[in-house]
XYZ file of C-alpha atoms in Angstrom:
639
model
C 55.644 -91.018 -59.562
C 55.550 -90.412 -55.672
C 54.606 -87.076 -55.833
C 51.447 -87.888 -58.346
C 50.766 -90.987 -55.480
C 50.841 -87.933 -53.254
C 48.447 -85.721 -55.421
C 45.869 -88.661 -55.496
C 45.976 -89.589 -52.123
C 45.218 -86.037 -51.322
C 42.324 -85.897 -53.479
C 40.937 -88.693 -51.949
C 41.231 -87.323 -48.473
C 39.849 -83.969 -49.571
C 37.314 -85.147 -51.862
C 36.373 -88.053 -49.968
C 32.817 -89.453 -49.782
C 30.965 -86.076 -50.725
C 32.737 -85.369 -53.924
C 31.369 -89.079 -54.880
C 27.874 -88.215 -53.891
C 28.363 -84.974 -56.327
C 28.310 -82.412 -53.248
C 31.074 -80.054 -52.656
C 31.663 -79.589 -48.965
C 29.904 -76.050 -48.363
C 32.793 -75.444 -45.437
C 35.996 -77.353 -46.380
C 38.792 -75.428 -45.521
C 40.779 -76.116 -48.496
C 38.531 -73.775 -50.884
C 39.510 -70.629 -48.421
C 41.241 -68.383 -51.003
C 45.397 -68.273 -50.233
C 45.095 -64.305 -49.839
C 42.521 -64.649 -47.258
C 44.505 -67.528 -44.904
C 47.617 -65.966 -45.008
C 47.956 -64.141 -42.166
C 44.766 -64.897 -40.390
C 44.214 -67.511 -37.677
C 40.767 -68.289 -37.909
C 38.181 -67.324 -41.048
C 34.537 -66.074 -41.383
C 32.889 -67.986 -43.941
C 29.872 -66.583 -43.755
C 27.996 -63.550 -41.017
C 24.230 -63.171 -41.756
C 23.246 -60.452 -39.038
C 19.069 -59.618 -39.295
C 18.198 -56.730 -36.718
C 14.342 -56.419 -37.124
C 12.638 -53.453 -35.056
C 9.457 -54.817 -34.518
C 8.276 -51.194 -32.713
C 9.177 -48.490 -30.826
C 9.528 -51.044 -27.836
C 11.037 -54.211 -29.508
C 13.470 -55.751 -31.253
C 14.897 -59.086 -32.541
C 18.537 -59.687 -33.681
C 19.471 -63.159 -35.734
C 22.815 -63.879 -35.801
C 24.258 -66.883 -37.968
C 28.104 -66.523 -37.896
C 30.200 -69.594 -39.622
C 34.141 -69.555 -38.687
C 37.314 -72.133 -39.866
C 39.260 -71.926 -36.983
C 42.897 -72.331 -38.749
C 45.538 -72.531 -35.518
C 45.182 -72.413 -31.897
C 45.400 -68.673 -32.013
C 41.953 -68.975 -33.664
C 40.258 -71.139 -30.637
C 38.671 -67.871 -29.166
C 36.392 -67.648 -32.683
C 35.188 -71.559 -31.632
C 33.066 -69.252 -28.435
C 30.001 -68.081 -28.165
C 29.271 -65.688 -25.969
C 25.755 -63.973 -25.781
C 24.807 -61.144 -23.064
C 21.243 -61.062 -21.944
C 19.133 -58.999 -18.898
C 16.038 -58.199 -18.221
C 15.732 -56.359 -21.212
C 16.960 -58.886 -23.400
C 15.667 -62.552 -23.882
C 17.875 -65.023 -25.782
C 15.475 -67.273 -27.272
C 17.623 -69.911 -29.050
C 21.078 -71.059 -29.703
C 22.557 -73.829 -32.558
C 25.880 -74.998 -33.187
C 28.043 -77.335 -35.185
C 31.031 -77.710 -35.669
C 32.817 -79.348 -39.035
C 35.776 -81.272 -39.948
C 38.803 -79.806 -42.478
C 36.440 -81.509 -45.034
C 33.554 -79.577 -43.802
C 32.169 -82.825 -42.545
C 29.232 -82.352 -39.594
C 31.167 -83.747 -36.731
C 28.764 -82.984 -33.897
C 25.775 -80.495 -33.176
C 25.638 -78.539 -29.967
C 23.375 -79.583 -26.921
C 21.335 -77.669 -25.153
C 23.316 -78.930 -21.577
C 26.009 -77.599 -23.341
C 25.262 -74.220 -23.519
C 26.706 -72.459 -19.688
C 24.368 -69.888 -18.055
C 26.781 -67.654 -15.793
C 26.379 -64.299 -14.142
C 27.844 -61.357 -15.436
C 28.094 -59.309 -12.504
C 30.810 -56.943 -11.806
C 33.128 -57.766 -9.075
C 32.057 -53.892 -7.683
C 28.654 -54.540 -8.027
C 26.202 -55.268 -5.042
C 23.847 -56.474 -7.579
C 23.384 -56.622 -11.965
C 20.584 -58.582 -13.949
C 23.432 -59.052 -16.371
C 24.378 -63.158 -17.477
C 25.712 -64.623 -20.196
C 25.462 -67.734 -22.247
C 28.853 -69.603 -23.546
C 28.681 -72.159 -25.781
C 32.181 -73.941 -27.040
C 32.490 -75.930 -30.104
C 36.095 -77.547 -30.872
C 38.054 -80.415 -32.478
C 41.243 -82.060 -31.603
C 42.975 -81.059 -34.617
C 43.067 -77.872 -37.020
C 41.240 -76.702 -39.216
C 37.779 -77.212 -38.331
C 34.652 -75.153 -38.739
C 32.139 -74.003 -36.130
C 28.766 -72.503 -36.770
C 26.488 -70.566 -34.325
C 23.337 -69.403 -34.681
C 21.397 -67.420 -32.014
C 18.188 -65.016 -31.740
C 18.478 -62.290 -29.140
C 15.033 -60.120 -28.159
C 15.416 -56.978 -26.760
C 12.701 -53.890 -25.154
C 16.009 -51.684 -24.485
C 14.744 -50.161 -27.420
C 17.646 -47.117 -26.810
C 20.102 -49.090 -28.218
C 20.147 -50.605 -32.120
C 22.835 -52.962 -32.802
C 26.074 -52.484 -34.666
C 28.133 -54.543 -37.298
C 31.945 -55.421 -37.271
C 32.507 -58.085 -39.326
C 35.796 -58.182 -38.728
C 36.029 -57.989 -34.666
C 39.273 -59.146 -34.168
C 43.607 -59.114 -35.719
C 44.345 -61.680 -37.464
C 40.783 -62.956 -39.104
C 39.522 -62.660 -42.477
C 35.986 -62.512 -43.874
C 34.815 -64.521 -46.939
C 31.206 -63.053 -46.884
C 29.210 -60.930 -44.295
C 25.681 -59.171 -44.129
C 23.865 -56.989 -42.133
C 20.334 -56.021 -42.560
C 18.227 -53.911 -40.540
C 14.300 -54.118 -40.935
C 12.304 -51.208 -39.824
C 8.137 -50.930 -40.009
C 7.242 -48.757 -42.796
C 5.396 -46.557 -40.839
C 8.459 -45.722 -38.542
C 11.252 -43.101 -39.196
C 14.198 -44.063 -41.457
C 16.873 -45.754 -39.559
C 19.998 -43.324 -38.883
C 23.168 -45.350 -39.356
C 26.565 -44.070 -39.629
C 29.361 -46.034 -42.096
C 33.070 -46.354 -41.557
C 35.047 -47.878 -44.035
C 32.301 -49.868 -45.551
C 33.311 -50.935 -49.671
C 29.693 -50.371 -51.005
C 27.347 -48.153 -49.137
C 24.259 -49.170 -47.751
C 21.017 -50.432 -50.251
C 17.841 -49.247 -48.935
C 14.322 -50.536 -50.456
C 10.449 -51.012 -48.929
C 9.483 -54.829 -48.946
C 6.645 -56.127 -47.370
C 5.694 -53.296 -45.152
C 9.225 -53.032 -43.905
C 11.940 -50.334 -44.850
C 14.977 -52.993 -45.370
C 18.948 -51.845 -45.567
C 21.368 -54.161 -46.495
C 24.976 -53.844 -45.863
C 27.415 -56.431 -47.936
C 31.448 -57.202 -47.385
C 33.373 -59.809 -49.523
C 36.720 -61.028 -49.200
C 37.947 -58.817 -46.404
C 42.173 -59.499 -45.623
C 43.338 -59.114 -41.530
C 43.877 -55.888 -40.697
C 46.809 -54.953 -38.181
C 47.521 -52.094 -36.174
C 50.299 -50.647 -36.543
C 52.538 -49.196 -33.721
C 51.519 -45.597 -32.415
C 48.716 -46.155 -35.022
C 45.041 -45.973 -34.295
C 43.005 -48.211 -32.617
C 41.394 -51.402 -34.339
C 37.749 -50.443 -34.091
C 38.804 -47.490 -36.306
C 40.555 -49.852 -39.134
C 37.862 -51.954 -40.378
C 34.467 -51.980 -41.705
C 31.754 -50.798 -38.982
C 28.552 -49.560 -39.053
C 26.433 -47.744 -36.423
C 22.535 -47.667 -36.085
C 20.047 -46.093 -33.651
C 16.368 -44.714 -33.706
C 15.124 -41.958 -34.357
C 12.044 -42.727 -31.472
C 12.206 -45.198 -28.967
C 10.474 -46.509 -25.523
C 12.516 -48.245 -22.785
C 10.299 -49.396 -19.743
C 7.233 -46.862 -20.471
C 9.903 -43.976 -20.794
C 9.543 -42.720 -24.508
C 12.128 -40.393 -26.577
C 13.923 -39.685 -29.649
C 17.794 -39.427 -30.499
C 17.720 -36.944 -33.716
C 19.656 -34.430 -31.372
C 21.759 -34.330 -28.349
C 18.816 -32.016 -26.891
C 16.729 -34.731 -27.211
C 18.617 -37.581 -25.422
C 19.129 -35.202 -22.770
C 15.302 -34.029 -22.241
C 14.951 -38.320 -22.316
C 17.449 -38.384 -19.160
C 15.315 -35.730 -17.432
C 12.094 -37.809 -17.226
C 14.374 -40.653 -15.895
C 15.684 -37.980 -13.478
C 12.641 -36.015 -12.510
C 12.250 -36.077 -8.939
C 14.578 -37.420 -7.757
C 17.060 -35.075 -6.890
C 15.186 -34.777 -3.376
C 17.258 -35.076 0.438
C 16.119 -34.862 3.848
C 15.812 -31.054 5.613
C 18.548 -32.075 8.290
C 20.773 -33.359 5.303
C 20.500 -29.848 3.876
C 21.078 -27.840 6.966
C 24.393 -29.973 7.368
C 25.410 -28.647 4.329
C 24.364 -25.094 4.714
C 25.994 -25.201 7.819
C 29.108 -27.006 6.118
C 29.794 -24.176 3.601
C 28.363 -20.978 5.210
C 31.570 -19.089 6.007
C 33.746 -20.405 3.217
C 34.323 -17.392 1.185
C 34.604 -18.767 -2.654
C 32.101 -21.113 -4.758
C 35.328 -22.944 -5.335
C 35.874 -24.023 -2.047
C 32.230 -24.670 -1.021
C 32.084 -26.855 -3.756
C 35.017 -28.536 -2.524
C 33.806 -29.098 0.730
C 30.273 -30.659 -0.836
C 32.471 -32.819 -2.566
C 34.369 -33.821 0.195
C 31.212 -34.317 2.389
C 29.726 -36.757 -0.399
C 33.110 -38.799 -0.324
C 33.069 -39.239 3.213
C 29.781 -40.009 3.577
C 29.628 -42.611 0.153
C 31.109 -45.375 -1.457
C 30.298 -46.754 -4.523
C 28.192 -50.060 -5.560
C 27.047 -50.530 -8.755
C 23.701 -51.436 -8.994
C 22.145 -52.093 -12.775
C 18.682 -53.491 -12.865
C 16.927 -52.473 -16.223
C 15.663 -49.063 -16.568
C 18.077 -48.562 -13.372
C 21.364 -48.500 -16.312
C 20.223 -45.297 -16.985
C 17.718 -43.850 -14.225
C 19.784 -42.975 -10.763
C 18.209 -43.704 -7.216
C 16.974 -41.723 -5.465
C 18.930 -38.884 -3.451
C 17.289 -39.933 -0.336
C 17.843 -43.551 -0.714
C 21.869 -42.694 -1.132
C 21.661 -40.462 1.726
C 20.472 -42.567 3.983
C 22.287 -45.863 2.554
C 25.957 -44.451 2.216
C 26.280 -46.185 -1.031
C 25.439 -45.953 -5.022
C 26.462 -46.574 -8.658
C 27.814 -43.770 -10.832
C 24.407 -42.517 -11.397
C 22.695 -42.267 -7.739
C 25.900 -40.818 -6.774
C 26.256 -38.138 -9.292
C 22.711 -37.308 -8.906
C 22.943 -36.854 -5.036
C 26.102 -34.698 -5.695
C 23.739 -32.826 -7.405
C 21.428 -32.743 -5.052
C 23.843 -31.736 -1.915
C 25.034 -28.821 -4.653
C 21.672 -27.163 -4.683
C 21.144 -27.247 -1.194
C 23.866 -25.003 -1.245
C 22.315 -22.867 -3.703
C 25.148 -24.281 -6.804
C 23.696 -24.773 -9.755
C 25.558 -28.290 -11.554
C 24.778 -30.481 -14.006
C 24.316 -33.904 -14.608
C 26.750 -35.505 -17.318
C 26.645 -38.425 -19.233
C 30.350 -39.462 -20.205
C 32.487 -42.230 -22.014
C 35.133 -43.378 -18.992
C 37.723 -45.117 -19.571
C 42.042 -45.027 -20.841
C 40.658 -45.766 -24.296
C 39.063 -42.229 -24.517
C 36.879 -43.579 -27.804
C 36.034 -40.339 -29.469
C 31.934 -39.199 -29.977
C 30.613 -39.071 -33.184
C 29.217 -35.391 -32.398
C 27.167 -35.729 -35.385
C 25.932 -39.189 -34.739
C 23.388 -38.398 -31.487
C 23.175 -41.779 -29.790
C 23.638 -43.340 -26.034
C 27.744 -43.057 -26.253
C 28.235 -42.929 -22.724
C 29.132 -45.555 -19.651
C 29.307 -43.670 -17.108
C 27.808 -40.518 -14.969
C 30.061 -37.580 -13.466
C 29.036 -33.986 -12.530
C 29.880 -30.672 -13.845
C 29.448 -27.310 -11.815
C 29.359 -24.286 -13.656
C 31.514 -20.797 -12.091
C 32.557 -17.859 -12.967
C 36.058 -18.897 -14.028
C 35.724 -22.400 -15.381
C 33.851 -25.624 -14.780
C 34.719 -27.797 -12.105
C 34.242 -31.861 -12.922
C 33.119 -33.922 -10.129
C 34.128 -37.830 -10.402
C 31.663 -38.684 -7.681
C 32.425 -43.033 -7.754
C 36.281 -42.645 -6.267
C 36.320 -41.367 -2.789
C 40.317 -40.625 -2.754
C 39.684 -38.525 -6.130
C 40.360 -34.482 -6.431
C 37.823 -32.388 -6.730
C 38.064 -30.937 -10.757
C 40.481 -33.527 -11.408
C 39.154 -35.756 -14.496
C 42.034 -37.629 -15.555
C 42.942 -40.417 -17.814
C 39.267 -41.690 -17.551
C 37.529 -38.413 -18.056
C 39.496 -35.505 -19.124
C 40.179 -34.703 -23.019
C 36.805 -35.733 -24.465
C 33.203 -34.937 -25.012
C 30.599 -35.043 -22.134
C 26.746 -34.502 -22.377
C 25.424 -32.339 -19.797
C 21.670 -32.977 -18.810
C 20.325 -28.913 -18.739
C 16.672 -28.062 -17.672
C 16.783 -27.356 -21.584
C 18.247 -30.981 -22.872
C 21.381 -32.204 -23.310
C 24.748 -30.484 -24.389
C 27.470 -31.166 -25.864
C 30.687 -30.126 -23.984
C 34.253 -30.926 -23.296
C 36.297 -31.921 -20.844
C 39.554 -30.288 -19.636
C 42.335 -30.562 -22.245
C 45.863 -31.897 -20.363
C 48.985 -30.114 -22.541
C 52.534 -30.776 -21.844
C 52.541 -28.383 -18.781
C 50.007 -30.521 -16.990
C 52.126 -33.563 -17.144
C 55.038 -33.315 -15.517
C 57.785 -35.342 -13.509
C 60.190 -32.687 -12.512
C 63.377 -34.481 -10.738
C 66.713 -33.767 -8.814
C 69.133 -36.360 -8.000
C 72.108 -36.055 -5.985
C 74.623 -38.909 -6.100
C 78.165 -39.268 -4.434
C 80.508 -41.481 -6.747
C 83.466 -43.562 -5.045
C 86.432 -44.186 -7.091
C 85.493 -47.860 -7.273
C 82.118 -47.097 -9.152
C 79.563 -47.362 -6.499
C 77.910 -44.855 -5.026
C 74.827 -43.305 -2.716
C 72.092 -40.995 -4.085
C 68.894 -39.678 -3.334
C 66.552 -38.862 -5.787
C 63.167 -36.387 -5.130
C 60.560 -36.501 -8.226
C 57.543 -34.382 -8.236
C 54.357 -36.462 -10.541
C 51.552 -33.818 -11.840
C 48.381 -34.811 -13.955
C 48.736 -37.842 -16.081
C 51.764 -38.898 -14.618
C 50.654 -39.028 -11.440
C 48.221 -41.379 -11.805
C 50.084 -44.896 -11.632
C 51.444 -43.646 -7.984
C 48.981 -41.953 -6.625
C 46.929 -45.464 -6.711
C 49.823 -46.845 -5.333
C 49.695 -44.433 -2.234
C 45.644 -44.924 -2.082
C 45.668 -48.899 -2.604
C 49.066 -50.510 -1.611
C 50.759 -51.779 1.623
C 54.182 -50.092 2.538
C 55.629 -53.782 1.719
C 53.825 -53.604 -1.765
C 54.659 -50.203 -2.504
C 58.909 -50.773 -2.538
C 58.104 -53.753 -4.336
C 56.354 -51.723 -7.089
C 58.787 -48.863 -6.599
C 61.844 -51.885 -7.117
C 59.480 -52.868 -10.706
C 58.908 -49.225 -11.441
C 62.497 -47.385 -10.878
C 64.791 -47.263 -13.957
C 68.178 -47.549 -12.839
C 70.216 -51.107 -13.919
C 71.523 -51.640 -10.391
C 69.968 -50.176 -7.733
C 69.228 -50.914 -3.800
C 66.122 -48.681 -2.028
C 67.400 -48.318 1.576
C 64.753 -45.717 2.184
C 61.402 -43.986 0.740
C 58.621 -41.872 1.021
C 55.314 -41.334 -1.320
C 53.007 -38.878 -0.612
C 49.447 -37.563 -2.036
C 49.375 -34.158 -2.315
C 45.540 -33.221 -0.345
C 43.053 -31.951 -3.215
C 45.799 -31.853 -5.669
C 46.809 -34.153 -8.894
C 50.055 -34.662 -7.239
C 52.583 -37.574 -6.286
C 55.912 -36.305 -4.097
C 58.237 -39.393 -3.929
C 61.687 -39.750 -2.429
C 64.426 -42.153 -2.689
C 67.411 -42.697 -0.565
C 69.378 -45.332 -3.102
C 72.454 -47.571 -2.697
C 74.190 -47.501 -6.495
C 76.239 -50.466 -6.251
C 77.381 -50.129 -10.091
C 76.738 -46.442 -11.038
C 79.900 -46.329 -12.816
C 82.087 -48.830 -14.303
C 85.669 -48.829 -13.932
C 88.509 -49.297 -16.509
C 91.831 -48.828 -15.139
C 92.250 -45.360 -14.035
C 89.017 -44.061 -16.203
C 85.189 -44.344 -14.654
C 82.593 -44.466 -17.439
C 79.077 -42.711 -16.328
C 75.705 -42.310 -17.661
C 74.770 -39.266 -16.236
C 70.853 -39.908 -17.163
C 70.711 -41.951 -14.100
C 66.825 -42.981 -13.928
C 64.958 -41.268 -17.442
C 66.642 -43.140 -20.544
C 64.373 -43.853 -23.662
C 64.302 -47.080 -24.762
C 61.434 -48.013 -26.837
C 62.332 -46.955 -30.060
C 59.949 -48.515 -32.567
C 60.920 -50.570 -35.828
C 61.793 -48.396 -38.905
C 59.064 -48.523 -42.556
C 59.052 -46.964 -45.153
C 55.531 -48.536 -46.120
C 53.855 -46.646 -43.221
C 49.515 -47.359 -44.019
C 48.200 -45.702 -40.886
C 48.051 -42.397 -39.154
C 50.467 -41.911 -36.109
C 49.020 -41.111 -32.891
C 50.967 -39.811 -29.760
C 48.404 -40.220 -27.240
C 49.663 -38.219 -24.218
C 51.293 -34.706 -23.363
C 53.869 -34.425 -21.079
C 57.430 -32.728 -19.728
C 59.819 -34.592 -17.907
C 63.347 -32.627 -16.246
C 65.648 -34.230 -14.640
C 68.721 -32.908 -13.145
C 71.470 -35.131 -11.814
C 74.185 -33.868 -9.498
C 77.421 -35.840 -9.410
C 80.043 -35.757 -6.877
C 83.124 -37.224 -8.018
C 85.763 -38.531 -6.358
C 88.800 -36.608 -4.991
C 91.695 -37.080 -7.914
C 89.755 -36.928 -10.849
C 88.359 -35.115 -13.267
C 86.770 -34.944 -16.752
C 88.255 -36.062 -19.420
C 85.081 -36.516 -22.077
C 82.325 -34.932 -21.590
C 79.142 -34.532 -24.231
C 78.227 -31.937 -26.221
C 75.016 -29.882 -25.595
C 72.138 -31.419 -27.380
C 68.750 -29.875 -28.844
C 66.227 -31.850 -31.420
C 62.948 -30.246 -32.460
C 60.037 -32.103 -34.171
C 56.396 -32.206 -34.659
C 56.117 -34.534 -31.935
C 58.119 -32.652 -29.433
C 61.168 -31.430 -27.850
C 64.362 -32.722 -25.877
C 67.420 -31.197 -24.820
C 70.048 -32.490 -22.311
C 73.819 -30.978 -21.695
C 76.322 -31.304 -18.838
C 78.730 -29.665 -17.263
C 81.720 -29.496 -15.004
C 82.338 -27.289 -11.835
C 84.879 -28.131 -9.488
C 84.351 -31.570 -7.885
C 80.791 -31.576 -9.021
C 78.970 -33.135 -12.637
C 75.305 -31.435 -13.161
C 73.229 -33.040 -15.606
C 69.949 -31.522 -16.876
C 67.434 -33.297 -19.562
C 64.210 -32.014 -20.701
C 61.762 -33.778 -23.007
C 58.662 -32.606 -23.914
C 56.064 -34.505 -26.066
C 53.338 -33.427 -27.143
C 49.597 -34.957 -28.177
C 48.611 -35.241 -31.761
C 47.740 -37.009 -34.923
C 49.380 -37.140 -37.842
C 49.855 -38.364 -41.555
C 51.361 -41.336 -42.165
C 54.401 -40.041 -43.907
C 55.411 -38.665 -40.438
C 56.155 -41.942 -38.720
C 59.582 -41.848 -39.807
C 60.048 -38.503 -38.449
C 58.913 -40.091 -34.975
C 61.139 -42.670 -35.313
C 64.169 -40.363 -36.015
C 63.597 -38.081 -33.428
C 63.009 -41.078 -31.077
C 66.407 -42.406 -32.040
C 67.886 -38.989 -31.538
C 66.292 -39.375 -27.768
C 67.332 -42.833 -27.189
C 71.253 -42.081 -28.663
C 71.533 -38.611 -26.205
C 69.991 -40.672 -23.323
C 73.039 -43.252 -23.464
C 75.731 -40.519 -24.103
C 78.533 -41.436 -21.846
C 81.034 -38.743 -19.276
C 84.517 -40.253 -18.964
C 86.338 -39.426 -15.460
C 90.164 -39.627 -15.368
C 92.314 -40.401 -11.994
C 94.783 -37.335 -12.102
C 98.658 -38.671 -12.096
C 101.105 -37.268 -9.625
């Protein structure tokens, strides 16, 4: 009896006044399907995205985007956030939000819609700004719906579709639809992961496609797995000819976009005479191409800094060389293209380059020619290789590209177009922390060490900004954060930048209060004093996505013990070698006299692989971690 009270009083509640009128709420969160909710902390009820090209020049983009926010997890999906510039006009924004019974609670006001600037903290000056518009209730579920009209003339750039933009949502329904003038070239799009491929027919003058999803679970990444952007439905469009700020071009080829960047470029690669007798002057007895191009670099870096500075056409055309050289300052591009400049004074050819920056490293679609790129670097040409030139960091090294750069596609800007090319490759051998550590053990378990670690490449990286940005005070306190060693005291250190070189030299002079622990006449070490893996991930057999090791590297570390007089070793470990696709470790110890050496190696290396070899990961990870903790016993000799 109570639980049919229950029943009824529940259909009342959801039912309410609408179900009497003989409507069915359109966005009552009870009619989400189970499979969809679970899981998901906010739903899409419905996407309608309408990108019509109007010309070469123009462009509108509709966007109507309904959402059941399901948990406070879900609140960010109850935002609306819409870039605009001088390039693109928002001309309208709408919003509602609904109850759990998809009741209209309120409807958005136009004082309610924020205007802020979007300018970068670097930045001496952007025309970028945002709108942000907030819809919410007190309690959950509720619905929000936005509805916005964007109009653009940065006619380089069509717009994309991800329907599912974020963990933890679901999709009931989402379109996209792309109108192009019949008497235009078909639009080039690129699918990932889409369930029905795209339906193409000519209505009303227009060439329409029409992409569909239905019913679309959360998607999760997995651990070492790739990243979200490649898990989910997503589809890519640009033009085949466009026009941004009287500068017209196509993207059917990379040779194209790059003879586009050349008009934006064309003339302005001029300096001042007395600018280029500096640098004649500056480079005329150095006796490679290697080191005069060093010394250019160095010269721009002393004489720079960088601003950005992103005014329409001016996110993709650089000042002018002149205005840098007399300024001191510039965004990736004006810098880059003055680097340029002070090159061919010197009679060095280089080349402009177009690049994606950033620890992401999102791969190119090489055969998807499109504006890819954020950011502007240089590349010189020799006889032996090509030296990169980060020209926006004025501590970098010249050649070094880095985390941000190196290991990915670049498009260099030749007299002839663009071209394809990549950046330097880091392997195992270009990674390295190579270590010593000498510590004296007391009988008591305490002891004093010092420890000297050399950082190359990659893993120089977190420290070397440390050197460049911290106070002394700042840097033990992120050396104290950063040192792996359960009980430690720093009574001294040094850090040091290796000059023109990716390389960090740091030394510690440590107090080791607990280094050993003590059990009756036995001390218990770990001779791995400061290198032990932890991070062992979670074990599946149900593995769905590829595994990704996303960095090279080779650590050593050898550890010098000097025990206390009276004792000697009683257990010591065995030699240890694994071997796997992902890499390689070995560690073994031994006993001479007074003295306890310990020597690890682990290399890993970069890759992706099948899913079926996660669990090998995870094995030889647990083979790492296990070796890592392996324990040398110490007895006090009896008399």
């Amino acid at each position: 009896m109570q639980k049919r009270f229950l029943f009824l009083l529940l259909s009342v509640l959801i039912f309410g006044g609408n179900c009497l009128a003989g409507e069915t709420p359109s966005y009552a969160s009870f009619t989400i399907k189970p499979e969809l909710s679970k899981g998901a902390n906010a739903v899409v009820r419905t996407e309608e995205t309408v990108f019509t090209v109007l010309s070469p020049k123009s462009s509108t983009e509709r966007i109507k985007r309904v959402v059941t926010v399901l948990d406070e997890d879900g609140k960010q999906h109850a935002r609306l956030v819409v870039r605009y510039d001088k390039l693109n006009t928002v001309n309208f924004i709408k919003g509602t939000v609904y109850d759990l019974l998809g009741k209209k609670v309120k409807t958005l006001k136009t004082a309610e819609i924020k205007d802020y600037s979007n300018t970068s903290d670097f930045s001496l000056y952007e025309d970028n700004r945002v709108k942000v518009a907030e819809l919410s209730l007190p309690s959950y579920p509720y619905t929000v719906e936005f509805e916005y009209q964007v109009t653009s003339t940065n006619m380089l750039f069509y717009t994309g579709w991800m329907p599912l933009d974020g963990e933890k949502l679901a999709v009931e329904n989402a379109s996209f639809q792309v109108n192009l003038p019949s008497n235009m070239p078909p639009l080039r799009y690129h699918e990932q992961k889409v369930p029905s491929k795209v339906s193409v027919k000519q209505e009303a003058g227009q060439q329409v496609y029409l992409w569909q999803v239905n019913d679309v679970k959360p998607v999760e990444e997995e651990v070492y797995g790739p990243p979200f952007r490649e898990l989910v439905p997503l589809v890519r469009t640009a033009p085949a000819t466009f026009e941004v700020q009287g500068y017209a071009g196509t993207l059917e080829s990379w040779k194209a976009l790059g003879e586009w960047q050349n008009k934006l470029n064309a003339g302005r690669d001029q300096i001042s005479e007395a600018t280029k007798q500096q640098v004649q002057a500056l480079v005329k007895d150095l006796p490679t191409p290697e080191a005069k191009i060093k010394a250019i670099y160095q010269f721009m870096q002393n004489k720079t800094r960088y601003v950005s500075i992103q005014l329409g056409i001016g996110g993709w055309q650089p000042f002018e060389a002149n205005m840098v050289d007399s300024k001191g300052y510039g965004d990736c591009k004006a810098l880059s293209n003055y680097t340029k400049a002070l090159l061919e004074a010197a009679g060095i050819k280089s080349h402009y380059a177009l690049i994606y920056a950033g620890d992401d490293n999102r791969p190119i679609l090489k055969d998807f020619p499109n504006s890819q790129f954020n950011h502007v670097v240089v590349a010189v040409p020799t006889a032996k290789d090509t030296i990169w030139l980060e020209c926006t960091n004025q501590m970098a090294d010249a050649g070094y590209t880095g985390s941000s750069t190196g290991d990915r596609y670049s498009l260099l800007i030749t007299p002839e177009g663009g071209k394809l090319v990549s950046t330097p490759r880091f392997t195992a051998s270009d990674n390295t922390q190579l270590r010593t550590v000498q510590v004296k053990l007391s009988a008591q378990g305490s002891g004093v060490g010092e420890a000297f670690t050399q950082f190359a490449g990659l893993q120089h990286e977190p420290r070397g900004g440390v050197v460049q940005h911290y106070t002394p005070d700042e840097q033990l306190k992120w050396l104290y954060k950063n040192t792996q060693i359960p009980t430690f005291e720093i009574k001294k250190y040094t850090l040091e930048k290796v000059k023109g070189e990716p390389l960090v030299k740091e030394k510690l002079q440590l107090e080791l209060p607990k280094v050993a622990s003590v059990s009756g006449k036995r001390l218990f070490i770990t001779p791995n004093l400061m290198n032990r893996w932890t991070g062992v991930p979670s074990s599946t057999e149900n593995r769905k996505q590829e595994v990704i090791w996303s960095m090279s590297f080779h650590d050593v570390d050898s550890v010098e013990y000097e025990i206390p007089a009276g004792y000697k070793a009683e257990s010591v470990p065995q030699p240890v070698k694994y071997t796997s696709i992902f890499g390689e470790y070995k560690a073994q110890v031994q006993m001479k006299g007074n003295k306890l050496t310990y020597v690890r190696q682990l290399t890993m290396h970069k890759g992706r692989h099948a899913a079926s070899k996660y669990m090998e990961l995870v094995n030889f990870l647990k083979q790492v971690s296990r070796a890592d903790q392996q324990q040398v016993v110490l007895a006090a000799e009896t008399t």
